[in-house]
Short mmCIF file of C-alpha atoms in Angstrom, two decimals:
data_model
loop_
_atom_site.label_atom_id
_atom_site.label_comp_id
_atom_site.label_asym_id
_atom_site.label_seq_id
_atom_site.Cartn_x
_atom_site.Cartn_y
_atom_site.Cartn_z
CA MET A 1 90.85 122.77 104.49
CA GLU A 2 90.36 126.13 102.81
CA ARG A 3 86.82 127.37 103.16
CA TYR A 4 84.91 127.81 99.92
CA GLN A 5 83.91 131.43 99.57
CA PRO A 6 80.24 131.86 98.64
CA ARG A 7 79.22 134.58 96.22
CA THR A 8 78.37 137.96 97.68
CA VAL A 9 74.74 138.76 98.36
CA VAL A 10 74.66 141.03 95.30
CA ASN A 11 73.63 138.16 93.09
CA ARG A 12 70.85 136.81 90.93
CA ARG A 13 68.26 137.79 93.53
CA ALA A 14 69.58 141.33 93.73
CA LEU A 15 68.35 141.88 90.20
CA LEU A 16 65.02 140.09 90.31
CA ARG A 17 61.83 142.03 89.90
CA ALA A 18 59.20 139.49 89.04
CA GLY A 19 55.91 141.24 89.73
CA GLY A 20 53.99 144.44 89.26
CA ALA A 21 53.58 146.30 86.02
CA GLY A 22 56.19 144.22 84.25
CA ALA A 23 54.17 141.07 84.75
CA LEU A 24 51.12 142.79 83.31
CA ALA A 25 53.08 143.85 80.25
CA ILE A 26 53.46 140.25 79.12
CA GLU A 27 49.79 139.46 79.61
CA GLY A 28 48.91 139.84 75.95
CA LEU A 29 51.53 137.35 74.86
CA GLY A 30 50.67 135.04 77.72
CA ALA A 31 47.09 134.83 76.49
CA LEU A 32 47.99 133.74 72.96
CA ALA A 33 47.74 130.06 73.64
CA GLY A 34 44.31 130.45 75.24
CA CYS A 35 42.84 132.54 72.41
CA GLY A 36 43.29 130.16 69.52
CA ILE A 37 46.34 131.99 68.20
CA PRO A 38 49.04 129.47 67.37
CA PRO A 39 52.28 129.75 69.31
CA ALA A 40 55.66 130.12 67.69
CA GLY A 41 55.85 128.28 64.41
CA ARG A 42 54.60 127.98 60.85
CA PRO A 43 51.49 129.59 59.30
CA ASP A 44 49.59 126.30 59.72
CA GLY A 45 50.11 126.52 63.48
CA THR A 46 52.55 123.63 63.79
CA LEU A 47 55.68 124.29 65.78
CA SER A 48 58.84 124.64 63.76
CA THR A 49 62.12 123.08 64.87
CA SER A 50 65.68 123.63 63.76
CA ALA A 51 68.02 120.81 62.88
CA ASP A 52 70.30 120.18 65.83
CA ARG A 53 73.91 121.01 64.98
CA SER A 54 75.49 119.55 68.10
CA ALA A 55 77.23 116.71 66.25
CA TRP A 56 79.46 119.04 64.27
CA GLU A 57 79.29 122.31 66.22
CA ARG A 58 80.88 121.65 69.62
CA ALA A 59 79.33 124.67 71.29
CA VAL A 60 76.51 125.72 73.59
CA ALA A 61 75.25 129.21 74.47
CA PHE A 62 73.99 129.52 78.06
CA SER A 63 72.20 132.62 79.41
CA SER A 64 71.76 133.09 83.16
CA TRP A 65 71.75 135.57 86.03
CA THR A 66 74.60 137.51 87.59
CA GLY A 67 76.49 135.66 90.33
CA TYR A 68 74.72 132.37 89.73
CA ILE A 69 77.70 130.13 89.05
CA ASP A 70 81.14 129.42 90.50
CA ALA A 71 83.86 131.93 89.64
CA GLY A 72 87.62 131.58 89.44
CA ALA A 73 90.16 133.73 91.26
CA ASP A 74 90.14 136.15 88.34
CA GLY A 75 86.41 136.74 88.83
CA LYS A 76 85.75 136.00 85.17
CA SER A 77 86.35 132.31 84.58
CA HIS A 78 83.98 129.56 85.70
CA PRO A 79 85.87 126.41 86.76
CA THR A 80 82.94 124.02 86.34
CA LEU A 81 82.36 125.21 82.78
CA ASP A 82 86.07 124.87 82.03
CA ASP A 83 85.90 121.33 83.38
CA PHE A 84 82.89 120.57 81.16
CA ARG A 85 84.80 121.76 78.10
CA ARG A 86 87.79 119.59 78.95
CA ARG A 87 85.60 116.54 79.45
CA THR A 88 83.41 116.92 76.38
CA GLY A 89 85.18 119.21 73.93
CA ILE A 90 82.09 121.45 74.00
CA ALA A 91 82.81 125.15 74.51
CA VAL A 92 80.27 127.09 76.57
CA THR A 93 79.50 130.73 75.89
CA TYR A 94 78.17 131.80 79.28
CA THR A 95 76.36 135.15 79.38
CA GLU A 96 74.94 136.86 82.46
CA ASP A 97 72.24 138.68 80.52
CA ILE A 98 69.10 137.77 82.47
CA ASN A 99 68.43 140.63 84.87
CA ASP A 100 64.68 140.17 85.23
CA ASN A 101 62.23 137.50 84.06
CA VAL A 102 59.86 139.96 82.42
CA GLU A 103 62.62 141.98 80.80
CA PHE A 104 64.19 138.83 79.35
CA PHE A 105 60.82 137.62 78.10
CA GLY A 106 60.34 140.90 76.27
CA LYS A 107 63.82 140.62 74.77
CA VAL A 108 63.19 137.23 73.15
CA SER A 109 59.43 137.05 72.66
CA LYS A 110 59.29 138.44 69.11
CA GLN A 111 61.78 135.89 67.81
CA LEU A 112 60.13 133.03 69.67
CA THR A 113 56.69 134.06 68.40
CA ALA A 114 58.09 133.99 64.87
CA GLY A 115 59.66 130.58 65.42
CA GLN A 116 63.20 131.91 65.22
CA ASP A 117 66.36 130.85 67.03
CA ILE A 118 67.17 133.36 69.82
CA GLY A 119 70.88 132.59 69.80
CA ARG A 120 70.72 130.73 73.11
CA ASP A 121 70.72 126.98 73.66
CA LEU A 122 70.03 127.07 77.41
CA ILE A 123 68.32 129.67 79.58
CA CYS A 124 67.62 129.93 83.32
CA VAL A 125 64.26 131.43 84.34
CA THR A 126 62.03 131.32 87.42
CA ASP A 127 59.35 128.65 87.69
CA TRP A 128 56.35 130.82 86.83
CA MET A 129 58.10 132.17 83.73
CA ALA A 130 59.28 128.69 82.76
CA GLY A 131 55.67 127.55 82.95
CA ARG A 132 54.54 130.41 80.75
CA MET A 133 57.15 129.66 78.10
CA ILE A 134 56.28 125.97 78.13
CA ARG A 135 52.57 126.76 77.68
CA LEU A 136 53.40 128.97 74.71
CA GLY A 137 55.34 126.16 73.08
CA TRP A 138 58.65 128.00 73.42
CA ALA A 139 60.63 125.26 75.18
CA GLN A 140 61.97 122.11 73.61
CA ARG A 141 60.93 118.72 74.92
CA LEU A 142 64.06 117.23 76.48
CA ASP A 143 65.40 113.81 75.50
CA ALA A 144 65.46 111.75 78.70
CA SER A 145 68.02 109.34 77.23
CA HIS A 146 70.54 112.21 77.23
CA LEU A 147 69.91 113.01 80.91
CA PRO A 148 70.75 109.90 82.96
CA ASN A 149 72.31 111.81 85.89
CA ALA A 150 69.52 114.38 85.95
CA TYR A 151 66.84 111.71 85.89
CA ALA A 152 68.49 109.65 88.61
CA ASN A 153 69.62 112.45 90.92
CA LEU A 154 66.80 115.00 90.80
CA ALA A 155 65.59 115.45 94.38
CA PRO A 156 61.97 114.32 94.97
CA ALA A 157 60.81 117.81 96.03
CA PHE A 158 61.53 119.11 92.52
CA ARG A 159 60.28 116.24 90.39
CA ASN A 160 56.72 117.15 89.51
CA PRO A 161 55.84 120.88 89.33
CA ASP A 162 52.33 121.59 88.10
CA TRP A 163 53.67 123.79 85.29
CA ASP A 164 55.88 120.97 83.87
CA PRO A 165 54.60 117.60 85.13
CA GLY A 166 57.34 114.99 85.11
CA ARG A 167 59.99 117.56 84.12
CA VAL A 168 59.46 117.00 80.41
CA HIS A 169 60.83 120.41 79.36
CA SER A 170 62.92 121.61 82.31
CA TYR A 171 65.35 120.81 85.09
CA PRO A 172 65.93 123.06 88.11
CA TRP A 173 69.19 124.94 88.53
CA THR A 174 68.51 125.88 92.15
CA GLY A 175 65.78 125.93 94.74
CA ILE A 176 64.96 129.26 96.38
CA PRO A 177 63.40 129.03 99.86
CA ALA A 178 61.67 132.11 101.23
CA VAL A 179 61.79 131.98 105.04
CA ILE A 180 61.68 134.40 107.97
CA ALA A 181 64.89 136.10 109.07
CA TYR A 182 65.57 138.36 112.02
CA ASN A 183 68.38 140.31 113.61
CA ARG A 184 68.61 138.98 117.15
CA LYS A 185 70.17 142.22 118.41
CA ALA A 186 67.39 144.32 116.88
CA THR A 187 64.65 142.13 118.37
CA GLY A 188 66.19 142.21 121.83
CA GLY A 189 66.98 138.52 121.64
CA ARG A 190 63.42 137.52 120.73
CA LYS A 191 62.87 134.84 118.11
CA VAL A 192 60.63 135.73 115.17
CA ASP A 193 59.24 132.66 113.45
CA SER A 194 55.80 133.43 112.00
CA MET A 195 54.02 135.80 109.64
CA SER A 196 51.67 136.62 112.51
CA GLN A 197 54.60 138.14 114.40
CA LEU A 198 55.74 140.08 111.34
CA LEU A 199 52.30 141.47 110.65
CA ASP A 200 50.86 141.87 114.16
CA ASP A 201 53.57 142.21 116.83
CA PRO A 202 53.55 145.88 117.97
CA ARG A 203 57.16 145.57 119.12
CA LEU A 204 58.16 145.16 115.46
CA LYS A 205 56.06 148.06 114.17
CA GLY A 206 57.81 149.92 111.38
CA ARG A 207 60.73 147.51 111.40
CA ILE A 208 59.67 144.62 109.18
CA GLY A 209 60.37 144.00 105.51
CA LEU A 210 58.32 141.99 103.04
CA LEU A 211 59.42 140.90 99.59
CA SER A 212 58.25 142.57 96.41
CA GLU A 213 57.74 139.13 94.87
CA MET A 214 54.05 138.38 95.11
CA ARG A 215 54.33 134.60 95.30
CA ASN A 216 56.66 134.73 98.31
CA THR A 217 54.92 137.38 100.40
CA VAL A 218 51.35 136.34 99.67
CA GLY A 219 52.30 132.67 99.80
CA LEU A 220 53.67 132.92 103.34
CA THR A 221 50.63 134.94 104.39
CA LEU A 222 48.28 132.32 102.95
CA LEU A 223 50.09 129.59 104.87
CA ASP A 224 49.82 131.58 108.10
CA MET A 225 46.08 131.85 107.47
CA GLY A 226 45.74 128.09 107.03
CA ASN A 227 45.49 128.10 103.24
CA LYS A 228 47.68 126.29 100.71
CA PRO A 229 49.34 128.42 98.00
CA GLU A 230 49.30 125.40 95.69
CA GLU A 231 45.50 125.43 95.86
CA VAL A 232 44.76 129.13 96.40
CA THR A 233 41.36 130.47 95.38
CA ALA A 234 40.55 134.04 94.41
CA ASP A 235 38.75 134.59 97.72
CA GLU A 236 41.69 133.27 99.75
CA TYR A 237 44.06 135.48 97.80
CA THR A 238 41.88 138.54 98.42
CA ALA A 239 41.77 137.75 102.15
CA ALA A 240 45.56 137.55 102.26
CA ILE A 241 45.92 140.87 100.45
CA THR A 242 43.44 142.43 102.88
CA ARG A 243 45.48 141.21 105.85
CA LEU A 244 48.68 142.60 104.35
CA ARG A 245 46.99 145.91 103.58
CA ARG A 246 45.85 146.28 107.18
CA ALA A 247 49.41 145.75 108.38
CA ARG A 248 50.65 148.30 105.88
CA ASP A 249 48.06 150.87 106.90
CA ARG A 250 48.96 150.44 110.59
CA GLY A 251 52.59 151.25 109.78
CA GLN A 252 53.76 147.73 110.64
CA ILE A 253 55.68 147.32 107.37
CA ARG A 254 58.81 149.38 106.83
CA ARG A 255 58.89 148.60 103.12
CA PHE A 256 58.55 146.00 100.39
CA THR A 257 61.95 145.09 99.05
CA GLY A 258 63.91 143.07 96.56
CA ASN A 259 67.30 141.78 97.64
CA ASP A 260 68.13 145.20 99.13
CA TYR A 261 66.68 144.09 102.49
CA THR A 262 70.05 142.53 103.30
CA GLY A 263 71.80 145.76 104.28
CA ASP A 264 68.96 146.93 106.51
CA LEU A 265 68.66 143.52 108.18
CA ASN A 266 72.40 143.40 108.79
CA LYS A 267 72.36 146.86 110.42
CA GLY A 268 69.17 146.19 112.39
CA ASP A 269 67.11 148.88 110.66
CA ILE A 270 64.88 145.98 109.66
CA ALA A 271 64.41 143.79 112.72
CA ALA A 272 62.71 140.93 110.87
CA CYS A 273 61.66 140.14 107.33
CA ILE A 274 60.94 137.58 104.66
CA ALA A 275 64.28 136.54 103.22
CA TRP A 276 65.81 134.27 100.59
CA ALA A 277 67.86 131.46 102.03
CA GLY A 278 70.83 131.98 99.73
CA ASP A 279 71.33 135.48 101.11
CA LEU A 280 71.20 134.30 104.70
CA VAL A 281 74.11 131.89 104.32
CA GLN A 282 76.37 134.81 103.44
CA LEU A 283 74.87 137.20 105.99
CA GLN A 284 75.31 134.70 108.81
CA ALA A 285 78.95 134.21 107.88
CA ASP A 286 79.52 137.90 108.63
CA ASN A 287 77.01 138.57 111.41
CA THR A 288 76.10 136.00 114.06
CA ASP A 289 73.04 138.03 115.08
CA ILE A 290 71.31 137.10 111.80
CA GLN A 291 69.00 134.15 112.43
CA TYR A 292 66.30 132.45 110.42
CA ALA A 293 63.18 130.44 111.17
CA ILE A 294 60.98 128.03 109.26
CA PRO A 295 57.40 128.89 110.24
CA ASP A 296 55.34 126.03 111.64
CA ALA A 297 52.79 126.86 108.93
CA GLY A 298 55.38 126.23 106.21
CA TYR A 299 57.54 128.23 103.82
CA MET A 300 57.69 128.97 100.10
CA LEU A 301 60.04 127.08 97.79
CA SER A 302 60.40 128.27 94.21
CA SER A 303 63.03 127.36 91.64
CA ASP A 304 65.06 128.72 88.78
CA ASN A 305 65.01 126.33 85.86
CA LEU A 306 66.97 125.35 82.79
CA LEU A 307 65.06 125.36 79.51
CA VAL A 308 66.19 124.74 75.93
CA PRO A 309 64.41 127.42 73.84
CA ARG A 310 62.45 126.40 70.78
CA ASN A 311 64.67 126.14 67.69
CA ALA A 312 67.90 126.14 69.69
CA ARG A 313 70.74 124.96 67.47
CA HIS A 314 72.55 122.82 70.03
CA GLN A 315 69.94 120.96 72.09
CA ARG A 316 72.04 117.82 72.49
CA ASN A 317 74.98 119.87 73.79
CA ALA A 318 72.66 121.74 76.15
CA GLU A 319 71.30 118.46 77.50
CA ARG A 320 74.84 117.26 78.14
CA LEU A 321 75.50 120.45 80.11
CA ILE A 322 72.33 119.98 82.18
CA ASP A 323 73.28 116.38 82.90
CA TYR A 324 76.83 117.39 83.84
CA TYR A 325 75.53 119.63 86.65
CA TYR A 326 73.47 116.74 88.05
CA GLN A 327 76.57 114.80 89.08
CA PRO A 328 76.82 115.18 92.87
CA LYS A 329 80.48 116.21 92.73
CA ILE A 330 79.76 119.03 90.27
CA ALA A 331 76.52 119.99 92.02
CA ALA A 332 78.47 120.34 95.27
CA ARG A 333 80.91 122.78 93.66
CA LEU A 334 78.00 124.87 92.40
CA ALA A 335 76.15 124.79 95.73
CA ALA A 336 79.29 125.83 97.61
CA ALA A 337 79.68 128.80 95.31
CA ILE A 338 76.14 130.18 95.25
CA SER A 339 74.65 128.96 98.57
CA TYR A 340 71.17 128.13 97.30
CA VAL A 341 69.29 124.85 97.72
CA SER A 342 70.63 122.22 95.37
CA PRO A 343 68.03 120.17 93.48
CA VAL A 344 70.54 117.32 93.26
CA ALA A 345 70.08 114.44 95.70
CA GLY A 346 73.10 112.76 97.24
CA LEU A 347 75.61 115.61 97.19
CA ARG A 348 76.08 115.98 100.96
CA ASP A 349 79.27 113.90 101.14
CA GLU A 350 80.77 115.76 98.19
CA LEU A 351 79.86 119.14 99.68
CA ALA A 352 81.36 118.11 103.02
CA LYS A 353 84.70 117.55 101.27
CA ILE A 354 84.56 121.22 100.22
CA ASP A 355 83.05 122.71 103.38
CA LYS A 356 81.46 120.68 106.19
CA GLU A 357 79.57 123.70 107.55
CA LEU A 358 77.84 124.18 104.23
CA ALA A 359 77.02 120.48 104.01
CA ASP A 360 75.30 120.72 107.40
CA ASN A 361 73.39 123.89 106.51
CA SER A 362 69.69 123.15 105.97
CA LEU A 363 69.39 126.26 103.81
CA ILE A 364 71.51 124.46 101.20
CA ILE A 365 70.59 120.82 101.86
CA PRO A 366 67.19 120.76 103.56
CA GLY A 367 66.34 117.71 105.63
CA GLU A 368 63.16 115.73 105.18
CA ALA A 369 61.40 117.61 107.98
CA MET A 370 62.17 120.96 106.36
CA LEU A 371 61.18 119.78 102.88
CA ALA A 372 57.87 118.55 104.30
CA LYS A 373 57.04 122.19 105.10
CA ALA A 374 57.81 123.47 101.59
CA HIS A 375 55.02 124.87 99.43
CA ALA A 376 54.89 126.22 95.89
CA PHE A 377 52.49 128.81 94.51
CA ARG A 378 50.23 127.18 91.96
CA SER A 379 50.32 128.11 88.29
CA LEU A 380 47.94 130.92 87.43
CA THR A 381 45.80 131.42 84.36
CA ALA A 382 46.44 134.56 82.33
CA ALA A 383 43.37 136.23 83.86
CA GLU A 384 44.37 135.26 87.39
CA ASP A 385 47.92 136.47 86.84
CA LYS A 386 46.66 139.87 85.75
CA ALA A 387 44.21 140.22 88.64
CA PHE A 388 46.56 138.90 91.33
CA GLU A 389 49.47 141.07 90.24
CA ALA A 390 47.27 144.17 90.01
CA ALA A 391 46.09 143.69 93.60
CA PHE A 392 49.63 143.13 94.82
CA SER A 393 50.93 146.18 92.93
CA GLU A 394 48.31 148.33 94.61
CA LEU A 395 49.43 146.96 97.97
CA THR A 396 53.13 147.62 97.42
CA GLY A 397 52.79 150.86 95.46
CA ALA A 398 54.76 149.39 92.55
#
């Protein structure tokens, strides 16, 4: 059987910059809902909605990240979207125009504040941004009767995030584990499987990488210190930042990175680091020295999520597209292409028909034991977001 070729590591994560000054720039808008200022809508403060045109306009506009869907041999077509069109008669305009959560928020916030259609029926944003948009009233409530596959097949680990209890406004596109990776050649054959090793082992001094995403790096540090990111207090957060700062000041940390850690890890310039699971699947296919570990203390699991923006013109069509991707056979094709954790339960047999190695890879289909170690960073208030990001920006020099 021909092996499915995953996307290259220059993908959605290569473009993500979720923290730092950019996060602070949206603080004013994020505080609207908490200051008595009505969110997007009419002068009386009620939310406006557009009449859905799905019945007579067989179209849906879907905005997402680069390299976050299957691609045809021509590099331009998307076979699963073509299949959706053939099945439903609904044409999908798929645009890879989300390069950064904060940048995208800034691009659409004026229209959403004014209660206007943003020209997109479906968007894909990271959990913390999805939560912000839901709180502002900028995401449509989904009709559960249009989502039978999604409702039935959503994996338990993704069912009840604190920022959208019961998945009333969202469904996950992928799960994104942040784990520990190491280059076995660069470590002299030693296994690296804890944040304590990354931050304190003198043999790794100057050769570790941490992510520039606050929730991943601080979250793993909190877990290593015996604290839960889903319940983090200000004092616990400060203690984690202090620990990271001490490691930085000792020269333990080579640098804070986005997806660009992959090249250094592959070469061995970074011996060990925090890494995203989707990248590791591809790296391991090319370099058998690349290994990963799930810390005993646990790991961070975030998600990118599908939302229907307020006043979207084709909500019903968008819901049909969401539900289409929750069929195990279709979900398997997507998982084989992008190598991230699928939020769809029951796709293992379908994925095995495409590639048995991928079906057996816990970075794509985590087992119960691995999922039991997953943690999510809790939703932050506007004030907490500002304070936490400012402290992390000082740490990283962003």
